[in-house]
Coordinates of C-alpha atoms and ligand atoms in Angstrom, one line a residue:
M1 CA 125.3 75.5 -85.6
P2 CA 122.2 75.9 -87.8
E3 CA 120.8 79.4 -88.1
P4 CA 117.8 79.6 -85.8
A5 CA 114.5 79.8 -87.6
R6 CA 113.4 83.4 -88.0
G7 CA 110.9 85.5 -89.9
P8 CA 107.2 86.1 -89.9
T9 CA 104.7 83.4 -89.6
R10 CA 103.7 82.0 -93.1
Y11 CA 100.0 82.4 -93.9
D12 CA 100.0 80.3 -97.1
D13 CA 99.1 77.1 -95.3
P14 CA 96.6 77.8 -92.5
M15 CA 97.2 74.3 -91.1
S16 CA 100.9 74.8 -90.6
A17 CA 101.9 75.7 -87.1
P18 CA 103.2 79.2 -86.6
Q19 CA 106.9 79.2 -86.6
T20 CA 107.9 80.1 -83.0
P21 CA 111.1 82.0 -82.3
S22 CA 113.9 79.8 -81.1
P23 CA 114.3 79.8 -77.3
T24 CA 118.0 80.2 -78.1
D25 CA 117.1 83.8 -79.1
L26 CA 115.8 84.3 -75.6
I27 CA 119.2 83.5 -74.2
H28 CA 121.7 84.5 -76.9
H29 CA 120.7 87.8 -78.4
D30 CA 122.8 90.4 -80.2
Y31 CA 121.2 93.4 -78.7
L32 CA 123.3 95.4 -76.2
P33 CA 121.9 98.6 -74.8
P34 CA 124.0 101.6 -75.6
D35 CA 126.9 102.4 -73.3
G36 CA 127.0 105.6 -71.4
F37 CA 123.9 105.3 -69.2
R38 CA 124.4 107.0 -65.9
A39 CA 122.0 107.7 -63.1
P40 CA 122.4 108.6 -59.4
M41 CA 122.1 104.9 -58.4
P42 CA 124.7 102.6 -60.0
G43 CA 123.4 99.7 -62.1
I44 CA 123.0 96.6 -60.1
H45 CA 124.8 93.5 -61.4
K46 CA 123.7 90.0 -60.4
A47 CA 125.9 87.0 -61.2
S48 CA 127.0 83.6 -60.2
T49 CA 128.5 83.0 -63.7
V50 CA 130.8 85.7 -65.0
I51 CA 131.4 85.4 -68.8
F52 CA 135.0 85.6 -70.1
S53 CA 135.8 86.8 -73.5
N54 CA 138.2 83.9 -74.3
V55 CA 139.9 81.0 -72.6
A56 CA 143.1 83.0 -72.0
A57 CA 141.1 85.6 -70.1
M58 CA 139.4 82.8 -68.2
R59 CA 142.7 81.2 -67.2
A60 CA 144.2 84.6 -66.3
R61 CA 141.3 85.4 -63.9
D62 CA 142.4 87.1 -60.7
W63 CA 140.0 86.6 -57.8
Q64 CA 142.3 88.4 -55.3
H65 CA 142.3 91.9 -56.6
K66 CA 139.6 94.1 -58.0
T67 CA 141.2 94.1 -61.4
G68 CA 138.5 92.0 -63.0
Y69 CA 135.7 89.4 -62.4
S70 CA 136.0 85.7 -61.9
Y71 CA 132.8 84.4 -60.3
G72 CA 129.8 86.1 -58.7
L73 CA 130.8 84.9 -55.2
H74 CA 134.1 86.7 -55.4
G75 CA 132.8 90.1 -56.6
T76 CA 130.7 92.0 -59.1
P77 CA 130.6 95.7 -60.0
T78 CA 127.9 96.0 -57.4
T79 CA 129.8 94.5 -54.5
F80 CA 133.0 96.2 -55.5
T81 CA 131.1 99.6 -55.5
L82 CA 129.8 99.1 -51.9
E83 CA 133.2 97.7 -50.7
E84 CA 134.9 100.8 -52.0
R85 CA 132.4 103.1 -50.4
I86 CA 132.5 101.4 -47.0
S87 CA 136.3 101.4 -47.2
S88 CA 136.5 105.1 -47.8
L89 CA 133.8 105.8 -45.2
E90 CA 136.0 104.2 -42.5
G91 CA 139.3 105.6 -43.7
G92 CA 140.4 102.2 -44.9
L93 CA 142.0 100.9 -48.1
Q94 CA 140.4 97.5 -48.6
C95 CA 137.0 95.9 -47.8
V96 CA 135.2 92.7 -48.1
L97 CA 131.5 92.3 -47.6
T98 CA 130.0 89.4 -45.7
P99 CA 126.4 88.1 -45.4
S100 CA 126.0 89.5 -41.8
G101 CA 127.9 91.4 -39.2
L102 CA 128.4 88.2 -37.3
S103 CA 129.9 86.5 -40.3
A104 CA 132.3 89.4 -40.7
I105 CA 133.4 88.7 -37.1
A106 CA 133.8 85.0 -38.0
N107 CA 135.7 85.8 -41.2
V108 CA 138.3 87.7 -39.2
N109 CA 138.6 85.0 -36.5
L110 CA 139.0 82.2 -39.0
A111 CA 141.4 84.2 -41.2
L112 CA 143.7 85.1 -38.4
L113 CA 143.5 82.3 -35.8
K114 CA 144.6 78.7 -35.8
T115 CA 144.7 75.9 -33.3
G116 CA 146.8 76.9 -30.3
D117 CA 146.2 80.6 -30.6
E118 CA 144.3 82.8 -28.2
V119 CA 142.0 85.7 -28.9
L120 CA 141.0 88.4 -26.3
I121 CA 137.5 89.8 -26.3
P122 CA 136.1 92.6 -24.1
D123 CA 133.6 91.1 -21.6
N124 CA 131.0 93.8 -22.6
A125 CA 131.3 92.8 -26.3
Y126 CA 128.5 92.0 -28.7
G127 CA 127.3 88.6 -27.2
P128 CA 127.5 86.4 -30.4
N129 CA 131.2 87.4 -30.7
K130 CA 131.8 85.8 -27.3
A131 CA 129.5 82.9 -28.2
L132 CA 131.5 82.1 -31.3
A133 CA 134.7 81.9 -29.1
Q134 CA 133.0 79.8 -26.5
G135 CA 131.6 77.4 -29.2
E136 CA 133.4 76.8 -32.5
L137 CA 136.7 78.5 -31.6
K138 CA 137.1 76.5 -28.4
A139 CA 136.2 73.3 -30.2
W140 CA 139.0 74.0 -32.7
G141 CA 141.5 74.5 -30.0
I142 CA 141.5 78.3 -30.2
T143 CA 141.2 79.7 -26.6
H144 CA 139.9 83.1 -25.5
Q145 CA 139.9 85.3 -22.5
L146 CA 137.6 88.1 -21.7
Y147 CA 139.1 91.4 -20.5
D148 CA 137.7 94.5 -18.9
A149 CA 137.3 97.0 -21.7
L150 CA 137.8 99.9 -19.4
S151 CA 141.2 98.6 -18.1
P152 CA 144.2 98.7 -20.5
A153 CA 146.1 97.2 -17.6
D154 CA 143.8 94.2 -17.5
L155 CA 144.3 93.8 -21.3
A156 CA 148.1 94.0 -20.9
A157 CA 148.1 91.4 -18.1
K158 CA 146.0 89.0 -20.3
I159 CA 148.1 89.2 -23.4
G160 CA 150.3 86.1 -23.5
P161 CA 152.6 84.4 -25.9
R162 CA 149.7 82.7 -27.7
T163 CA 147.6 85.9 -28.1
R164 CA 147.2 86.6 -31.8
L165 CA 144.1 88.9 -31.9
V166 CA 142.4 91.4 -29.7
W167 CA 138.8 92.4 -30.3
L168 CA 137.8 96.0 -29.4
E169 CA 134.3 97.5 -29.3
A170 CA 133.4 101.1 -28.7
P171 CA 131.1 101.4 -26.8
G172 CA 130.0 98.0 -25.5
S173 CA 126.8 97.5 -27.4
V174 CA 124.5 96.9 -24.4
T175 CA 126.2 98.5 -21.4
M176 CA 127.7 101.3 -23.4
E177 CA 131.0 101.8 -21.6
F178 CA 133.4 103.7 -24.0
P179 CA 136.9 102.3 -23.7
D180 CA 140.2 104.2 -24.1
L181 CA 140.7 102.9 -27.7
P182 CA 144.1 104.5 -28.4
E183 CA 145.5 103.1 -25.2
L184 CA 144.1 99.6 -25.8
V185 CA 145.6 99.7 -29.3
R186 CA 148.9 101.0 -27.9
V187 CA 149.1 98.0 -25.5
C188 CA 148.4 95.5 -28.3
R189 CA 151.1 97.1 -30.5
Q190 CA 153.6 96.9 -27.7
H191 CA 153.0 93.2 -27.7
G192 CA 152.8 92.9 -31.5
V193 CA 149.2 91.7 -31.4
T194 CA 146.7 92.4 -34.2
T195 CA 143.7 94.6 -33.3
V196 CA 140.2 94.4 -34.7
L197 CA 137.5 96.8 -33.8
D198 CA 133.8 96.1 -34.0
N199 CA 133.0 99.5 -35.5
T200 CA 129.2 99.1 -35.9
W201 CA 128.4 101.9 -33.4
G202 CA 130.8 104.4 -34.9
A203 CA 129.9 103.4 -38.4
G204 CA 132.8 105.4 -39.8
L205 CA 131.1 108.6 -38.7
A206 CA 131.8 109.0 -35.0
F207 CA 135.6 108.5 -35.3
N208 CA 138.2 107.2 -37.7
A209 CA 139.3 103.8 -36.4
F210 CA 142.5 103.9 -38.5
A211 CA 143.5 107.4 -37.2
L212 CA 143.0 107.4 -33.4
P213 CA 144.2 110.4 -31.4
G214 CA 147.7 110.2 -30.2
L215 CA 148.8 107.1 -32.2
A216 CA 151.6 107.1 -34.7
E217 CA 151.2 105.2 -37.9
L218 CA 152.2 101.5 -37.9
R219 CA 151.9 99.3 -40.9
G220 CA 149.8 101.9 -42.6
S221 CA 147.4 102.5 -39.7
A222 CA 147.4 105.0 -36.9
G223 CA 144.7 103.0 -35.2
V224 CA 143.3 99.5 -35.4
D225 CA 144.4 96.9 -37.9
L226 CA 141.0 95.8 -38.9
S227 CA 137.5 97.3 -38.6
V228 CA 134.4 95.2 -38.8
Q229 CA 130.9 96.6 -39.2
A230 CA 127.4 95.2 -39.1
L231 CA 126.1 97.1 -42.2
T232 CA 122.8 95.7 -41.0
K233 CA 122.7 98.7 -38.7
Y234 CA 123.2 102.3 -39.8
P235 CA 124.4 101.8 -43.3
S236 CA 121.2 99.8 -44.1
G237 CA 119.0 101.8 -41.8
G238 CA 116.0 99.8 -43.0
G239 CA 115.8 96.8 -40.7
D240 CA 115.5 94.7 -43.8
V241 CA 119.2 93.8 -44.7
L242 CA 121.8 91.6 -43.1
M243 CA 125.4 92.4 -44.1
G244 CA 128.8 92.9 -42.7
S245 CA 132.1 94.4 -43.7
V246 CA 135.8 93.9 -42.9
V247 CA 138.0 97.0 -43.7
T248 CA 141.8 97.1 -43.5
R249 CA 144.7 99.3 -44.5
D250 CA 147.2 96.6 -45.1
E251 CA 147.2 94.6 -48.3
A252 CA 148.7 91.5 -46.7
L253 CA 146.1 91.5 -43.9
H254 CA 143.3 92.1 -46.4
L255 CA 144.4 89.2 -48.6
R256 CA 144.3 86.8 -45.6
V257 CA 140.8 88.0 -44.9
K258 CA 139.8 87.8 -48.6
L259 CA 141.2 84.3 -49.2
C260 CA 139.4 83.0 -46.1
H261 CA 136.3 84.8 -47.3
M262 CA 136.6 83.0 -50.7
R263 CA 137.2 79.6 -49.2
L264 CA 134.2 80.0 -46.9
G265 CA 132.0 81.3 -49.7
L266 CA 130.9 84.3 -47.8
G267 CA 129.5 86.2 -50.8
V268 CA 126.6 88.7 -50.5
G269 CA 123.4 89.0 -52.6
A270 CA 123.1 91.9 -55.1
N271 CA 119.6 92.8 -53.9
D272 CA 121.0 93.4 -50.4
V273 CA 123.9 95.4 -51.7
E274 CA 121.5 97.5 -53.7
A275 CA 119.5 98.2 -50.5
V276 CA 122.6 99.4 -48.7
L277 CA 123.8 101.5 -51.7
R278 CA 120.4 103.1 -51.7
S279 CA 120.5 103.9 -48.0
L280 CA 124.2 105.0 -47.7
P281 CA 123.8 108.5 -49.0
S282 CA 121.5 109.4 -46.2
M283 CA 123.4 107.7 -43.4
A284 CA 125.2 110.8 -42.0
L285 CA 121.9 112.7 -41.8
R286 CA 120.1 109.7 -40.2
Y287 CA 123.0 109.2 -37.8
A288 CA 122.8 112.8 -36.6
A289 CA 119.0 112.6 -36.2
H290 CA 119.2 109.3 -34.2
D291 CA 121.9 111.0 -32.1
R292 CA 119.9 114.2 -31.4
T293 CA 116.8 112.3 -30.3
A294 CA 118.7 109.7 -28.3
R295 CA 120.5 112.5 -26.3
A296 CA 117.3 114.3 -25.6
L297 CA 115.6 111.1 -24.4
A298 CA 118.6 110.0 -22.4
Q299 CA 118.8 113.4 -20.6
W300 CA 115.0 113.3 -19.9
L301 CA 115.3 109.8 -18.5
A302 CA 118.2 110.8 -16.3
G303 CA 115.8 113.2 -14.5
R304 CA 113.2 110.5 -13.8
P305 CA 113.1 109.0 -10.3
E306 CA 112.5 105.5 -11.8
I307 CA 115.9 105.5 -13.5
A308 CA 119.1 104.9 -11.4
Q309 CA 121.7 105.3 -14.2
V310 CA 121.8 106.4 -17.9
L311 CA 124.4 104.6 -20.0
H312 CA 125.1 106.8 -23.0
P313 CA 128.7 107.8 -24.0
A314 CA 127.8 111.5 -24.2
W315 CA 126.2 111.5 -20.8
P316 CA 128.8 112.8 -18.3
G317 CA 128.1 110.2 -15.7
S318 CA 128.4 107.3 -18.1
P319 CA 131.5 105.0 -17.9
G320 CA 134.1 106.0 -20.4
H321 CA 132.5 109.4 -21.1
A322 CA 135.9 111.1 -21.1
H323 CA 137.2 108.5 -23.6
W324 CA 134.3 109.1 -25.9
R325 CA 135.1 112.8 -25.9
A326 CA 138.8 112.3 -26.5
T327 CA 138.2 109.7 -29.3
C328 CA 135.3 111.4 -31.1
G329 CA 136.6 114.9 -30.7
E330 CA 134.9 118.3 -31.0
G331 CA 131.2 118.1 -32.0
A332 CA 131.4 114.4 -31.2
Q333 CA 128.7 112.2 -32.5
A334 CA 127.1 109.4 -30.4
A335 CA 124.7 107.3 -32.6
G336 CA 121.2 106.5 -31.4
L337 CA 121.8 103.7 -28.9
F338 CA 121.7 104.0 -25.1
S339 CA 120.6 102.0 -22.0
V340 CA 119.2 102.8 -18.7
V341 CA 119.3 101.0 -15.4
F342 CA 116.1 101.1 -13.4
D343 CA 116.0 101.7 -9.7
D344 CA 116.3 98.4 -8.0
Q345 CA 112.9 98.8 -6.3
F346 CA 111.5 97.7 -9.7
S347 CA 111.5 94.0 -10.2
A348 CA 112.5 92.4 -13.5
A349 CA 108.8 91.5 -14.1
E350 CA 107.8 95.1 -13.6
V351 CA 110.5 96.3 -16.0
D352 CA 109.2 93.7 -18.5
R353 CA 105.8 95.2 -18.2
F354 CA 107.2 98.7 -18.8
C355 CA 108.7 97.4 -22.1
D356 CA 105.4 95.6 -23.0
R357 CA 103.5 98.9 -22.4
L358 CA 105.6 100.9 -24.9
R359 CA 103.7 101.4 -28.1
L360 CA 106.1 103.2 -30.5
F361 CA 109.2 101.4 -29.2
K362 CA 109.0 97.8 -30.5
L363 CA 110.5 94.8 -28.8
G364 CA 113.2 93.6 -31.1
Y365 CA 116.9 93.0 -31.6
S366 CA 119.2 95.0 -33.8
W367 CA 119.5 98.8 -34.1
G368 CA 120.3 101.6 -36.5
G369 CA 116.9 101.5 -38.2
F370 CA 114.1 104.1 -38.5
M371 CA 111.9 102.3 -35.9
S372 CA 112.7 102.7 -32.2
L373 CA 113.4 99.4 -30.4
V374 CA 113.6 98.3 -26.8
V375 CA 115.1 95.2 -25.1
P376 CA 115.4 94.4 -21.4
Y377 CA 118.7 92.6 -20.5
D378 CA 119.8 90.6 -17.5
I379 CA 123.4 91.7 -17.3
G380 CA 124.2 89.3 -14.6
T381 CA 123.9 86.4 -17.0
M382 CA 125.9 88.2 -19.7
R383 CA 129.1 88.9 -17.8
Q384 CA 131.8 86.5 -16.6
P385 CA 132.2 87.0 -12.9
G386 CA 135.4 88.8 -11.8
V387 CA 136.3 90.4 -15.1
S388 CA 134.8 93.9 -14.8
A389 CA 132.6 95.8 -12.4
W390 CA 128.9 95.8 -12.8
P391 CA 127.8 97.9 -9.8
H392 CA 124.1 98.0 -10.6
R393 CA 121.3 96.0 -9.0
G394 CA 118.4 97.3 -11.1
V395 CA 117.4 95.9 -14.5
L396 CA 119.0 97.3 -17.7
V397 CA 116.8 98.3 -20.7
R398 CA 118.4 99.3 -24.0
F399 CA 116.8 101.7 -26.4
S400 CA 117.6 102.0 -30.1
I401 CA 116.3 105.3 -31.1
G402 CA 114.7 105.5 -34.5
L403 CA 113.6 108.5 -36.6
E404 CA 110.2 109.2 -35.0
S405 CA 109.5 112.5 -33.4
V406 CA 111.2 113.1 -30.1
D407 CA 108.0 114.3 -28.5
D408 CA 106.1 111.2 -29.4
L409 CA 108.9 108.9 -28.1
R410 CA 109.1 110.9 -24.9
A411 CA 105.3 110.7 -24.4
D412 CA 105.5 106.9 -25.0
L413 CA 108.2 106.5 -22.4
D414 CA 106.3 108.7 -20.0
Q415 CA 103.1 106.7 -20.2
A416 CA 104.9 103.4 -19.7
L417 CA 106.8 104.8 -16.7
A418 CA 103.6 106.2 -15.2
A419 CA 102.2 102.7 -15.3
L420 CA 105.0 101.3 -13.1
P421 CA 103.7 100.4 -9.6
A422 CA 104.4 103.0 -6.9
H423 CA 106.7 101.4 -4.3
P424 CA 106.6 102.9 -0.8
Ligands
PLP501 C1 124.3 93.6 -34.9 C2 125.7 93.6 -34.5 C3 126.6 92.7 -35.0 C4 126.1 91.6 -36.0 O1 125.5 92.0 -37.1 P1 124.4 91.0 -37.8 O2 124.4 91.6 -39.2 O3 123.2 91.1 -37.0 O4 125.0 89.6 -37.8 C5 127.9 92.8 -34.7 N1 128.3 93.7 -33.8 C6 127.5 94.6 -33.2 C7 128.1 95.6 -32.3 C8 126.2 94.6 -33.6 O5 125.4 95.5 -33.0

C-alpha cells in the first residue's frame, strides 16, 4: 500500500491544488489515547463490528461467555457492565439485556418452550405476556393456561405433564394482588417445572427473587429459576428508555436464554444502556421516594368516600398483604405503584373525567419514572372468567407515583375528586 500523501501544502506553485489529507487517515490513525482514564461513569462503547487482533483470535471468538468480544450484537464492554450490575442487583449470576421488557419475556418463552409444551401464566399478569401466549405461542402449538395467582392449589391443579414453564408476577401490575411466591415456587419444584418471575415491580430492591423466605437451594437458587425485569421502569427512571433483562443463577439455563437471544438478534443499543447506567446509582433512593409518596397517597385515598378499595401491597386490606410482608420482610419496600377501585355509584365515563381532570398525573402507560401517571382500566375485559375472583363493581384506576411533592399530588387528586358528580 503506498504511503498516504502527507506534509504541508506546497506554496511554490500557486496554481497547484493544496494537497488534502488522505481520507484513509480519517479512518486508520495511529493515535490511541493514553490508557488509565477513569471517571465515575464507565466509557460507552458502541459497536457492530468488533476488531480482532489476528485471524486466530477471530476464529477462536467465544460469543457465549463474557471472556471476549465477537460482534456488537452479542456484547460490548458497555452491555456487559450493565448486565453484571443488574445480575448483582437481583442476586443472580448471569444476565442478558433485551430491547424491551416484553422482549425479555419473549426471549424466555422462546428459549424454554417448544411445540407441544404448556406455559402457565397468572391471570393478573402483565397483559402483553398473556397476549404473546394467546397469539404467537398458540400459533406455534405452545398452549397456555391462566391460574389464580393467589391460589397455589389452583396452580398445582393446572400443572400437567406438558407444563414446562410457570410465570410469576409479584404483585399483579394492575390489580396489585401479592402472591405467596415461596409457596408457588415450591409447587413448581415439586412438579419439576421451571419458574420465571416478572420482577419489574421488585426491581431487585423489594426482595431477592433467588432467595425467598423458607425455600432451600435447588440448582443454585433458593427461589425462582429466572427473573425478568423491564429496565424501562425503575432502573431507567426517565421514561425515555425501553430495555429488559433476564437474570439466572444457573449456567445451563443462562446459555439456553443467551443462545436464543443471539439467534433472535435481541441486542440493545449503547445509548440506551448508557442512560440506564446513568440512572442506576440513584435507583434505590428513587424507589424509596416513590414508595413513601405512594403509601401516603394510597392511605389518603382509602379515607375518601369516592374510593371503595385501595389496592397496594402495603395496605392491610389489599389482597396478598400478608404475603408481601412475609416476602419483603422487615422494613419492606413497596415501589410507587397502586390502584384504587371507585365506588360503583360512579360510572366509567365519570371516572374517565376524573382522570382527564388530573393535571400533574399524566395519562400514559408504563411506570417507574419521575412523572406521575394514571390509567383507568376495565378489569372485566382483562380477566378470563372463572379463574380468579374480582369482587369489585366499580372502575379501577392505577396510579404510578412519580417524584413530585406529595402535597401537590394530593391536591391534584383532591381537585379531581371534588369535581365528580354528587350522587344522591
Ligand atoms: C412494562 C412492563 C413490562 C414490559 O416492559 P417494556 O419495556 O415496556 O416492554 C413487563 N412486565 C411488567 C410488569 C411491566 O410493567
